[in-house]
Amino acid sequence: AQSVTQLDSHVSVSEGTPVLLRCNYSSSYSPSLFWYVQHPNKGLQLLLKYTSAATLVKGINGFEAEFKKSETSFHLTKPSAHMSDAAEYFCVVTAGAGNNRKLIWGLGTSLAVNP
Amino acid sequence: DAGVIQSPRHEVTEMGQEVTLRCKPISGHDYLFWYRQTMMRGLELLIYFNNNVPIDDSGMPEDRFSAKMPNASFSTLKIQPSEPRDSAVYFCASSSGLAGYIDEQFFGPGTRLTVL
């Protein structure tokens, strides 16, 4: 069975400090993994994706994530938070094929950035 | 391309009425997704289609909800009869894919539904 766990529902950081949003997955198949961002009262936008190429993936706005198969993790990081990073972040896994193909969303992590 | 188009953007209706939400995906995309978002339940995947065929409808809450995709450029999500607890923002998204792989999803602006 496939599942996604975002380990923190809320994360608060100070502007200029590093960001770490944690995501663990479970999959019987080789997964594809995504991070999406949703700013307040806005739609969702892709931050980055892993699709079995390089394990360190760079996305937009300075975010990156590393796929660690041994740890079944795909944590999202950014070296220095900006006020505009305050948003909801979702980790997503797709896995399987044919009738077993599943798309699983995490419950989201709300990131607050303090001045 | 204009992106994913949803209509209406806002809908206010009374309990018991039928509601139809519409979505036009990005041309050439093979996948179409319907989501619901509320403060209480967060973002929920309701159903998704591949080449106009429903693949996973396990997220559809109950029989009052139905979704169709009669062709590659149009999909509807219908609620009949509507209830106040259906009030939410409903997002439609589309994606391309090869051999069953789902790529980046592009989201529409959403329809904010209020059921009084």
JSON list of N, CA and C in Angstrom, two decimals, chain A residues 4-67:
[
{"chain": "A", "resi": 4, "resn": "VAL", "atom": "N", "xyz": [1.62, 8.58, 2.50]},
{"chain": "A", "resi": 4, "resn": "VAL", "atom": "CA", "xyz": [2.50, 9.73, 2.67]},
{"chain": "A", "resi": 4, "resn": "VAL", "atom": "C", "xyz": [2.25, 10.32, 4.05]},
{"chain": "A", "resi": 5, "resn": "THR", "atom": "N", "xyz": [3.31, 10.61, 4.78]},
{"chain": "A", "resi": 5, "resn": "THR", "atom": "CA", "xyz": [3.19, 11.23, 6.09]},
{"chain": "A", "resi": 5, "resn": "THR", "atom": "C", "xyz": [4.03, 12.49, 6.14]},
{"chain": "A", "resi": 6, "resn": "GLN", "atom": "N", "xyz": [3.38, 13.60, 6.35]},
{"chain": "A", "resi": 6, "resn": "GLN", "atom": "CA", "xyz": [4.09, 14.85, 6.61]},
{"chain": "A", "resi": 6, "resn": "GLN", "atom": "C", "xyz": [4.19, 14.97, 8.13]},
{"chain": "A", "resi": 7, "resn": "LEU", "atom": "N", "xyz": [5.39, 14.95, 8.61]},
{"chain": "A", "resi": 7, "resn": "LEU", "atom": "CA", "xyz": [5.62, 14.74, 10.03]},
{"chain": "A", "resi": 7, "resn": "LEU", "atom": "C", "xyz": [5.25, 15.94, 10.90]},
{"chain": "A", "resi": 8, "resn": "ASP", "atom": "N", "xyz": [5.14, 17.11, 10.31]},
{"chain": "A", "resi": 8, "resn": "ASP", "atom": "CA", "xyz": [4.80, 18.32, 11.07]},
{"chain": "A", "resi": 8, "resn": "ASP", "atom": "C", "xyz": [3.62, 19.01, 10.41]},
{"chain": "A", "resi": 9, "resn": "SER", "atom": "N", "xyz": [2.60, 19.29, 11.18]},
{"chain": "A", "resi": 9, "resn": "SER", "atom": "CA", "xyz": [1.46, 20.01, 10.62]},
{"chain": "A", "resi": 9, "resn": "SER", "atom": "C", "xyz": [1.74, 21.52, 10.56]},
{"chain": "A", "resi": 10, "resn": "HIS", "atom": "N", "xyz": [2.59, 21.99, 11.48]},
{"chain": "A", "resi": 10, "resn": "HIS", "atom": "CA", "xyz": [2.94, 23.42, 11.51]},
{"chain": "A", "resi": 10, "resn": "HIS", "atom": "C", "xyz": [4.44, 23.55, 11.76]},
{"chain": "A", "resi": 11, "resn": "VAL", "atom": "N", "xyz": [5.08, 24.43, 11.02]},
{"chain": "A", "resi": 11, "resn": "VAL", "atom": "CA", "xyz": [6.49, 24.75, 11.24]},
{"chain": "A", "resi": 11, "resn": "VAL", "atom": "C", "xyz": [6.62, 26.27, 11.26]},
{"chain": "A", "resi": 12, "resn": "SER", "atom": "N", "xyz": [7.36, 26.77, 12.23]},
{"chain": "A", "resi": 12, "resn": "SER", "atom": "CA", "xyz": [7.58, 28.21, 12.34]},
{"chain": "A", "resi": 12, "resn": "SER", "atom": "C", "xyz": [9.08, 28.48, 12.36]},
{"chain": "A", "resi": 13, "resn": "VAL", "atom": "N", "xyz": [9.52, 29.39, 11.50]},
{"chain": "A", "resi": 13, "resn": "VAL", "atom": "CA", "xyz": [10.95, 29.74, 11.44]},
{"chain": "A", "resi": 13, "resn": "VAL", "atom": "C", "xyz": [11.08, 31.25, 11.39]},
{"chain": "A", "resi": 14, "resn": "SER", "atom": "N", "xyz": [12.26, 31.71, 11.67]},
{"chain": "A", "resi": 14, "resn": "SER", "atom": "CA", "xyz": [12.55, 33.14, 11.53]},
{"chain": "A", "resi": 14, "resn": "SER", "atom": "C", "xyz": [13.10, 33.41, 10.14]},
{"chain": "A", "resi": 15, "resn": "GLU", "atom": "N", "xyz": [12.81, 34.58, 9.64]},
{"chain": "A", "resi": 15, "resn": "GLU", "atom": "CA", "xyz": [13.32, 34.97, 8.33]},
{"chain": "A", "resi": 15, "resn": "GLU", "atom": "C", "xyz": [14.84, 34.85, 8.32]},
{"chain": "A", "resi": 16, "resn": "GLY", "atom": "N", "xyz": [15.37, 34.26, 7.25]},
{"chain": "A", "resi": 16, "resn": "GLY", "atom": "CA", "xyz": [16.81, 34.10, 7.14]},
{"chain": "A", "resi": 16, "resn": "GLY", "atom": "C", "xyz": [17.36, 32.81, 7.69]},
{"chain": "A", "resi": 17, "resn": "THR", "atom": "N", "xyz": [16.53, 32.04, 8.39]},
{"chain": "A", "resi": 17, "resn": "THR", "atom": "CA", "xyz": [16.98, 30.75, 8.94]},
{"chain": "A", "resi": 17, "resn": "THR", "atom": "C", "xyz": [16.54, 29.62, 8.02]},
{"chain": "A", "resi": 18, "resn": "PRO", "atom": "N", "xyz": [17.17, 28.43, 8.18]},
{"chain": "A", "resi": 18, "resn": "PRO", "atom": "CA", "xyz": [16.83, 27.31, 7.29]},
{"chain": "A", "resi": 18, "resn": "PRO", "atom": "C", "xyz": [15.42, 26.77, 7.52]},
{"chain": "A", "resi": 19, "resn": "VAL", "atom": "N", "xyz": [14.88, 26.20, 6.44]},
{"chain": "A", "resi": 19, "resn": "VAL", "atom": "CA", "xyz": [13.57, 25.56, 6.47]},
{"chain": "A", "resi": 19, "resn": "VAL", "atom": "C", "xyz": [13.75, 24.07, 6.24]},
{"chain": "A", "resi": 20, "resn": "LEU", "atom": "N", "xyz": [13.04, 23.27, 7.05]},
{"chain": "A", "resi": 20, "resn": "LEU", "atom": "CA", "xyz": [13.00, 21.82, 6.85]},
{"chain": "A", "resi": 20, "resn": "LEU", "atom": "C", "xyz": [11.57, 21.36, 7.02]},
{"chain": "A", "resi": 21, "resn": "LEU", "atom": "N", "xyz": [10.98, 20.84, 5.96]},
{"chain": "A", "resi": 21, "resn": "LEU", "atom": "CA", "xyz": [9.64, 20.26, 6.01]},
{"chain": "A", "resi": 21, "resn": "LEU", "atom": "C", "xyz": [9.78, 18.78, 5.68]},
{"chain": "A", "resi": 22, "resn": "ARG", "atom": "N", "xyz": [9.31, 17.95, 6.60]},
{"chain": "A", "resi": 22, "resn": "ARG", "atom": "CA", "xyz": [9.60, 16.52, 6.50]},
{"chain": "A", "resi": 22, "resn": "ARG", "atom": "C", "xyz": [8.46, 15.73, 5.86]},
{"chain": "A", "resi": 23, "resn": "CYS", "atom": "N", "xyz": [8.86, 14.77, 5.03]},
{"chain": "A", "resi": 23, "resn": "CYS", "atom": "CA", "xyz": [7.89, 13.91, 4.36]},
{"chain": "A", "resi": 23, "resn": "CYS", "atom": "C", "xyz": [8.44, 12.50, 4.29]},
{"chain": "A", "resi": 24, "resn": "ASN", "atom": "N", "xyz": [7.68, 11.54, 4.77]},
{"chain": "A", "resi": 24, "resn": "ASN", "atom": "CA", "xyz": [8.02, 10.13, 4.62]},
{"chain": "A", "resi": 24, "resn": "ASN", "atom": "C", "xyz": [6.94, 9.44, 3.79]},
{"chain": "A", "resi": 25, "resn": "TYR", "atom": "N", "xyz": [7.33, 8.45, 3.05]},
{"chain": "A", "resi": 25, "resn": "TYR", "atom": "CA", "xyz": [6.38, 7.76, 2.20]},
{"chain": "A", "resi": 25, "resn": "TYR", "atom": "C", "xyz": [6.52, 6.26, 2.38]},
{"chain": "A", "resi": 26, "resn": "SER", "atom": "N", "xyz": [5.49, 5.57, 1.94]},
{"chain": "A", "resi": 26, "resn": "SER", "atom": "CA", "xyz": [5.52, 4.12, 1.90]},
{"chain": "A", "resi": 26, "resn": "SER", "atom": "C", "xyz": [4.96, 3.70, 0.55]},
{"chain": "A", "resi": 27, "resn": "SER", "atom": "N", "xyz": [5.70, 2.85, -0.16]},
{"chain": "A", "resi": 27, "resn": "SER", "atom": "CA", "xyz": [5.23, 2.44, -1.47]},
{"chain": "A", "resi": 27, "resn": "SER", "atom": "C", "xyz": [5.78, 1.07, -1.84]},
{"chain": "A", "resi": 28, "resn": "SER", "atom": "N", "xyz": [4.91, 0.27, -2.45]},
{"chain": "A", "resi": 28, "resn": "SER", "atom": "CA", "xyz": [5.33, -1.05, -2.93]},
{"chain": "A", "resi": 28, "resn": "SER", "atom": "C", "xyz": [5.98, -0.96, -4.30]},
{"chain": "A", "resi": 29, "resn": "TYR", "atom": "N", "xyz": [5.90, 0.22, -4.91]},
{"chain": "A", "resi": 29, "resn": "TYR", "atom": "CA", "xyz": [6.44, 0.43, -6.24]},
{"chain": "A", "resi": 29, "resn": "TYR", "atom": "C", "xyz": [7.48, 1.54, -6.19]},
{"chain": "A", "resi": 30, "resn": "SER", "atom": "N", "xyz": [8.20, 1.71, -7.27]},
{"chain": "A", "resi": 30, "resn": "SER", "atom": "CA", "xyz": [9.11, 2.85, -7.36]},
{"chain": "A", "resi": 30, "resn": "SER", "atom": "C", "xyz": [8.27, 4.12, -7.49]},
{"chain": "A", "resi": 31, "resn": "PRO", "atom": "N", "xyz": [8.37, 5.00, -6.53]},
{"chain": "A", "resi": 31, "resn": "PRO", "atom": "CA", "xyz": [7.47, 6.16, -6.53]},
{"chain": "A", "resi": 31, "resn": "PRO", "atom": "C", "xyz": [8.01, 7.35, -7.31]},
{"chain": "A", "resi": 32, "resn": "SER", "atom": "N", "xyz": [7.09, 8.21, -7.69]},
{"chain": "A", "resi": 32, "resn": "SER", "atom": "CA", "xyz": [7.43, 9.57, -8.07]},
{"chain": "A", "resi": 32, "resn": "SER", "atom": "C", "xyz": [6.94, 10.47, -6.94]},
{"chain": "A", "resi": 33, "resn": "LEU", "atom": "N", "xyz": [7.71, 11.48, -6.62]},
{"chain": "A", "resi": 33, "resn": "LEU", "atom": "CA", "xyz": [7.39, 12.33, -5.46]},
{"chain": "A", "resi": 33, "resn": "LEU", "atom": "C", "xyz": [7.38, 13.79, -5.87]},
{"chain": "A", "resi": 34, "resn": "PHE", "atom": "N", "xyz": [6.47, 14.53, -5.28]},
{"chain": "A", "resi": 34, "resn": "PHE", "atom": "CA", "xyz": [6.29, 15.93, -5.62]},
{"chain": "A", "resi": 34, "resn": "PHE", "atom": "C", "xyz": [6.12, 16.75, -4.34]},
{"chain": "A", "resi": 35, "resn": "TRP", "atom": "N", "xyz": [6.51, 18.00, -4.40]},
{"chain": "A", "resi": 35, "resn": "TRP", "atom": "CA", "xyz": [6.12, 18.98, -3.40]},
{"chain": "A", "resi": 35, "resn": "TRP", "atom": "C", "xyz": [5.36, 20.10, -4.12]},
{"chain": "A", "resi": 36, "resn": "TYR", "atom": "N", "xyz": [4.18, 20.44, -3.55]},
{"chain": "A", "resi": 36, "resn": "TYR", "atom": "CA", "xyz": [3.38, 21.55, -4.04]},
{"chain": "A", "resi": 36, "resn": "TYR", "atom": "C", "xyz": [3.26, 22.60, -2.93]},
{"chain": "A", "resi": 37, "resn": "VAL", "atom": "N", "xyz": [3.06, 23.84, -3.36]},
{"chain": "A", "resi": 37, "resn": "VAL", "atom": "CA", "xyz": [2.89, 24.94, -2.42]},
{"chain": "A", "resi": 37, "resn": "VAL", "atom": "C", "xyz": [1.57, 25.65, -2.71]},
{"chain": "A", "resi": 38, "resn": "GLN", "atom": "N", "xyz": [0.92, 26.08, -1.63]},
{"chain": "A", "resi": 38, "resn": "GLN", "atom": "CA", "xyz": [-0.31, 26.85, -1.78]},
{"chain": "A", "resi": 38, "resn": "GLN", "atom": "C", "xyz": [-0.21, 28.08, -0.89]},
{"chain": "A", "resi": 39, "resn": "HIS", "atom": "N", "xyz": [-0.14, 29.24, -1.51]},
{"chain": "A", "resi": 39, "resn": "HIS", "atom": "CA", "xyz": [-0.15, 30.48, -0.75]},
{"chain": "A", "resi": 39, "resn": "HIS", "atom": "C", "xyz": [-1.58, 30.83, -0.36]},
{"chain": "A", "resi": 40, "resn": "PRO", "atom": "N", "xyz": [-1.76, 31.62, 0.69]},
{"chain": "A", "resi": 40, "resn": "PRO", "atom": "CA", "xyz": [-3.10, 31.92, 1.20]},
{"chain": "A", "resi": 40, "resn": "PRO", "atom": "C", "xyz": [-4.05, 32.38, 0.10]},
{"chain": "A", "resi": 41, "resn": "ASN", "atom": "N", "xyz": [-5.20, 31.73, 0.06]},
{"chain": "A", "resi": 41, "resn": "ASN", "atom": "CA", "xyz": [-6.26, 32.07, -0.88]},
{"chain": "A", "resi": 41, "resn": "ASN", "atom": "C", "xyz": [-5.82, 31.97, -2.35]},
{"chain": "A", "resi": 42, "resn": "LYS", "atom": "N", "xyz": [-4.89, 31.09, -2.59]},
{"chain": "A", "resi": 42, "resn": "LYS", "atom": "CA", "xyz": [-4.40, 30.87, -3.96]},
{"chain": "A", "resi": 42, "resn": "LYS", "atom": "C", "xyz": [-4.55, 29.40, -4.33]},
{"chain": "A", "resi": 43, "resn": "GLY", "atom": "N", "xyz": [-4.30, 29.11, -5.59]},
{"chain": "A", "resi": 43, "resn": "GLY", "atom": "CA", "xyz": [-4.27, 27.72, -6.04]},
{"chain": "A", "resi": 43, "resn": "GLY", "atom": "C", "xyz": [-2.95, 27.07, -5.69]},
{"chain": "A", "resi": 44, "resn": "LEU", "atom": "N", "xyz": [-2.74, 25.85, -6.16]},
{"chain": "A", "resi": 44, "resn": "LEU", "atom": "CA", "xyz": [-1.54, 25.09, -5.87]},
{"chain": "A", "resi": 44, "resn": "LEU", "atom": "C", "xyz": [-0.57, 25.14, -7.03]},
{"chain": "A", "resi": 45, "resn": "GLN", "atom": "N", "xyz": [0.71, 25.10, -6.67]},
{"chain": "A", "resi": 45, "resn": "GLN", "atom": "CA", "xyz": [1.77, 25.23, -7.66]},
{"chain": "A", "resi": 45, "resn": "GLN", "atom": "C", "xyz": [2.86, 24.21, -7.35]},
{"chain": "A", "resi": 46, "resn": "LEU", "atom": "N", "xyz": [3.42, 23.61, -8.39]},
{"chain": "A", "resi": 46, "resn": "LEU", "atom": "CA", "xyz": [4.50, 22.65, -8.19]},
{"chain": "A", "resi": 46, "resn": "LEU", "atom": "C", "xyz": [5.78, 23.36, -7.75]},
{"chain": "A", "resi": 47, "resn": "LEU", "atom": "N", "xyz": [6.39, 22.83, -6.70]},
{"chain": "A", "resi": 47, "resn": "LEU", "atom": "CA", "xyz": [7.70, 23.32, -6.25]},
{"chain": "A", "resi": 47, "resn": "LEU", "atom": "C", "xyz": [8.82, 22.52, -6.91]},
{"chain": "A", "resi": 48, "resn": "LEU", "atom": "N", "xyz": [8.70, 21.20, -6.84]},
{"chain": "A", "resi": 48, "resn": "LEU", "atom": "CA", "xyz": [9.71, 20.33, -7.42]},
{"chain": "A", "resi": 48, "resn": "LEU", "atom": "C", "xyz": [9.17, 18.90, -7.49]},
{"chain": "A", "resi": 49, "resn": "LYS", "atom": "N", "xyz": [9.93, 18.05, -8.24]},
{"chain": "A", "resi": 49, "resn": "LYS", "atom": "CA", "xyz": [9.50, 16.66, -8.38]},
{"chain": "A", "resi": 49, "resn": "LYS", "atom": "C", "xyz": [10.69, 15.73, -8.50]},
{"chain": "A", "resi": 50, "resn": "TYR", "atom": "N", "xyz": [10.51, 14.52, -8.04]},
{"chain": "A", "resi": 50, "resn": "TYR", "atom": "CA", "xyz": [11.49, 13.45, -8.20]},
{"chain": "A", "resi": 50, "resn": "TYR", "atom": "C", "xyz": [10.85, 12.35, -9.03]},
{"chain": "A", "resi": 51, "resn": "THR", "atom": "N", "xyz": [11.60, 11.96, -10.10]},
{"chain": "A", "resi": 51, "resn": "THR", "atom": "CA", "xyz": [11.04, 10.93, -10.98]},
{"chain": "A", "resi": 51, "resn": "THR", "atom": "C", "xyz": [12.10, 9.91, -11.36]},
{"chain": "A", "resi": 52, "resn": "SER", "atom": "N", "xyz": [12.91, 9.47, -10.43]},
{"chain": "A", "resi": 52, "resn": "SER", "atom": "CA", "xyz": [13.92, 8.41, -10.57]},
{"chain": "A", "resi": 52, "resn": "SER", "atom": "C", "xyz": [15.17, 8.86, -11.31]},
{"chain": "A", "resi": 53, "resn": "ALA", "atom": "N", "xyz": [15.39, 10.15, -11.41]},
{"chain": "A", "resi": 53, "resn": "ALA", "atom": "CA", "xyz": [16.65, 10.64, -11.96]},
{"chain": "A", "resi": 53, "resn": "ALA", "atom": "C", "xyz": [17.54, 11.01, -10.77]},
{"chain": "A", "resi": 54, "resn": "ALA", "atom": "N", "xyz": [18.08, 12.22, -10.73]},
{"chain": "A", "resi": 54, "resn": "ALA", "atom": "CA", "xyz": [18.95, 12.64, -9.63]},
{"chain": "A", "resi": 54, "resn": "ALA", "atom": "C", "xyz": [18.18, 12.63, -8.32]},
{"chain": "A", "resi": 55, "resn": "THR", "atom": "N", "xyz": [18.81, 12.17, -7.28]},
{"chain": "A", "resi": 55, "resn": "THR", "atom": "CA", "xyz": [18.12, 12.09, -5.98]},
{"chain": "A", "resi": 55, "resn": "THR", "atom": "C", "xyz": [18.00, 13.44, -5.30]},
{"chain": "A", "resi": 56, "resn": "LEU", "atom": "N", "xyz": [18.87, 14.38, -5.63]},
{"chain": "A", "resi": 56, "resn": "LEU", "atom": "CA", "xyz": [18.76, 15.74, -5.11]},
{"chain": "A", "resi": 56, "resn": "LEU", "atom": "C", "xyz": [18.07, 16.59, -6.17]},
{"chain": "A", "resi": 57, "resn": "VAL", "atom": "N", "xyz": [16.92, 17.08, -5.82]},
{"chain": "A", "resi": 57, "resn": "VAL", "atom": "CA", "xyz": [16.09, 17.79, -6.79]},
{"chain": "A", "resi": 57, "resn": "VAL", "atom": "C", "xyz": [16.01, 19.26, -6.40]},
{"chain": "A", "resi": 58, "resn": "LYS", "atom": "N", "xyz": [16.23, 20.12, -7.34]},
{"chain": "A", "resi": 58, "resn": "LYS", "atom": "CA", "xyz": [16.12, 21.57, -7.10]},
{"chain": "A", "resi": 58, "resn": "LYS", "atom": "C", "xyz": [14.81, 22.08, -7.70]},
{"chain": "A", "resi": 59, "resn": "GLY", "atom": "N", "xyz": [14.16, 22.96, -6.94]},
{"chain": "A", "resi": 59, "resn": "GLY", "atom": "CA", "xyz": [12.89, 23.50, -7.40]},
{"chain": "A", "resi": 59, "resn": "GLY", "atom": "C", "xyz": [12.92, 25.00, -7.51]},
{"chain": "A", "resi": 60, "resn": "ILE", "atom": "N", "xyz": [11.75, 25.57, -7.51]},
{"chain": "A", "resi": 60, "resn": "ILE", "atom": "CA", "xyz": [11.64, 27.01, -7.62]},
{"chain": "A", "resi": 60, "resn": "ILE", "atom": "C", "xyz": [11.85, 27.69, -6.27]},
{"chain": "A", "resi": 61, "resn": "ASN", "atom": "N", "xyz": [12.16, 28.96, -6.32]},
{"chain": "A", "resi": 61, "resn": "ASN", "atom": "CA", "xyz": [12.28, 29.79, -5.11]},
{"chain": "A", "resi": 61, "resn": "ASN", "atom": "C", "xyz": [13.33, 29.28, -4.12]},
{"chain": "A", "resi": 62, "resn": "GLY", "atom": "N", "xyz": [14.35, 28.60, -4.60]},
{"chain": "A", "resi": 62, "resn": "GLY", "atom": "CA", "xyz": [15.45, 28.17, -3.75]},
{"chain": "A", "resi": 62, "resn": "GLY", "atom": "C", "xyz": [15.22, 26.91, -2.94]},
{"chain": "A", "resi": 63, "resn": "PHE", "atom": "N", "xyz": [14.09, 26.25, -3.16]},
{"chain": "A", "resi": 63, "resn": "PHE", "atom": "CA", "xyz": [13.81, 25.01, -2.46]},
{"chain": "A", "resi": 63, "resn": "PHE", "atom": "C", "xyz": [14.48, 23.82, -3.13]},
{"chain": "A", "resi": 64, "resn": "GLU", "atom": "N", "xyz": [14.81, 22.83, -2.33]},
{"chain": "A", "resi": 64, "resn": "GLU", "atom": "CA", "xyz": [15.30, 21.57, -2.86]},
{"chain": "A", "resi": 64, "resn": "GLU", "atom": "C", "xyz": [14.87, 20.43, -1.95]},
{"chain": "A", "resi": 65, "resn": "ALA", "atom": "N", "xyz": [14.93, 19.21, -2.49]},
{"chain": "A", "resi": 65, "resn": "ALA", "atom": "CA", "xyz": [14.54, 18.03, -1.72]},
{"chain": "A", "resi": 65, "resn": "ALA", "atom": "C", "xyz": [15.44, 16.88, -2.13]},
{"chain": "A", "resi": 66, "resn": "GLU", "atom": "N", "xyz": [15.68, 15.99, -1.19]},
{"chain": "A", "resi": 66, "resn": "GLU", "atom": "CA", "xyz": [16.52, 14.84, -1.46]},
{"chain": "A", "resi": 66, "resn": "GLU", "atom": "C", "xyz": [15.73, 13.55, -1.26]},
{"chain": "A", "resi": 67, "resn": "PHE", "atom": "N", "xyz": [15.72, 12.73, -2.30]},
{"chain": "A", "resi": 67, "resn": "PHE", "atom": "CA", "xyz": [15.06, 11.43, -2.21]},
{"chain": "A", "resi": 67, "resn": "PHE", "atom": "C", "xyz": [16.02, 10.44, -1.56]}
]
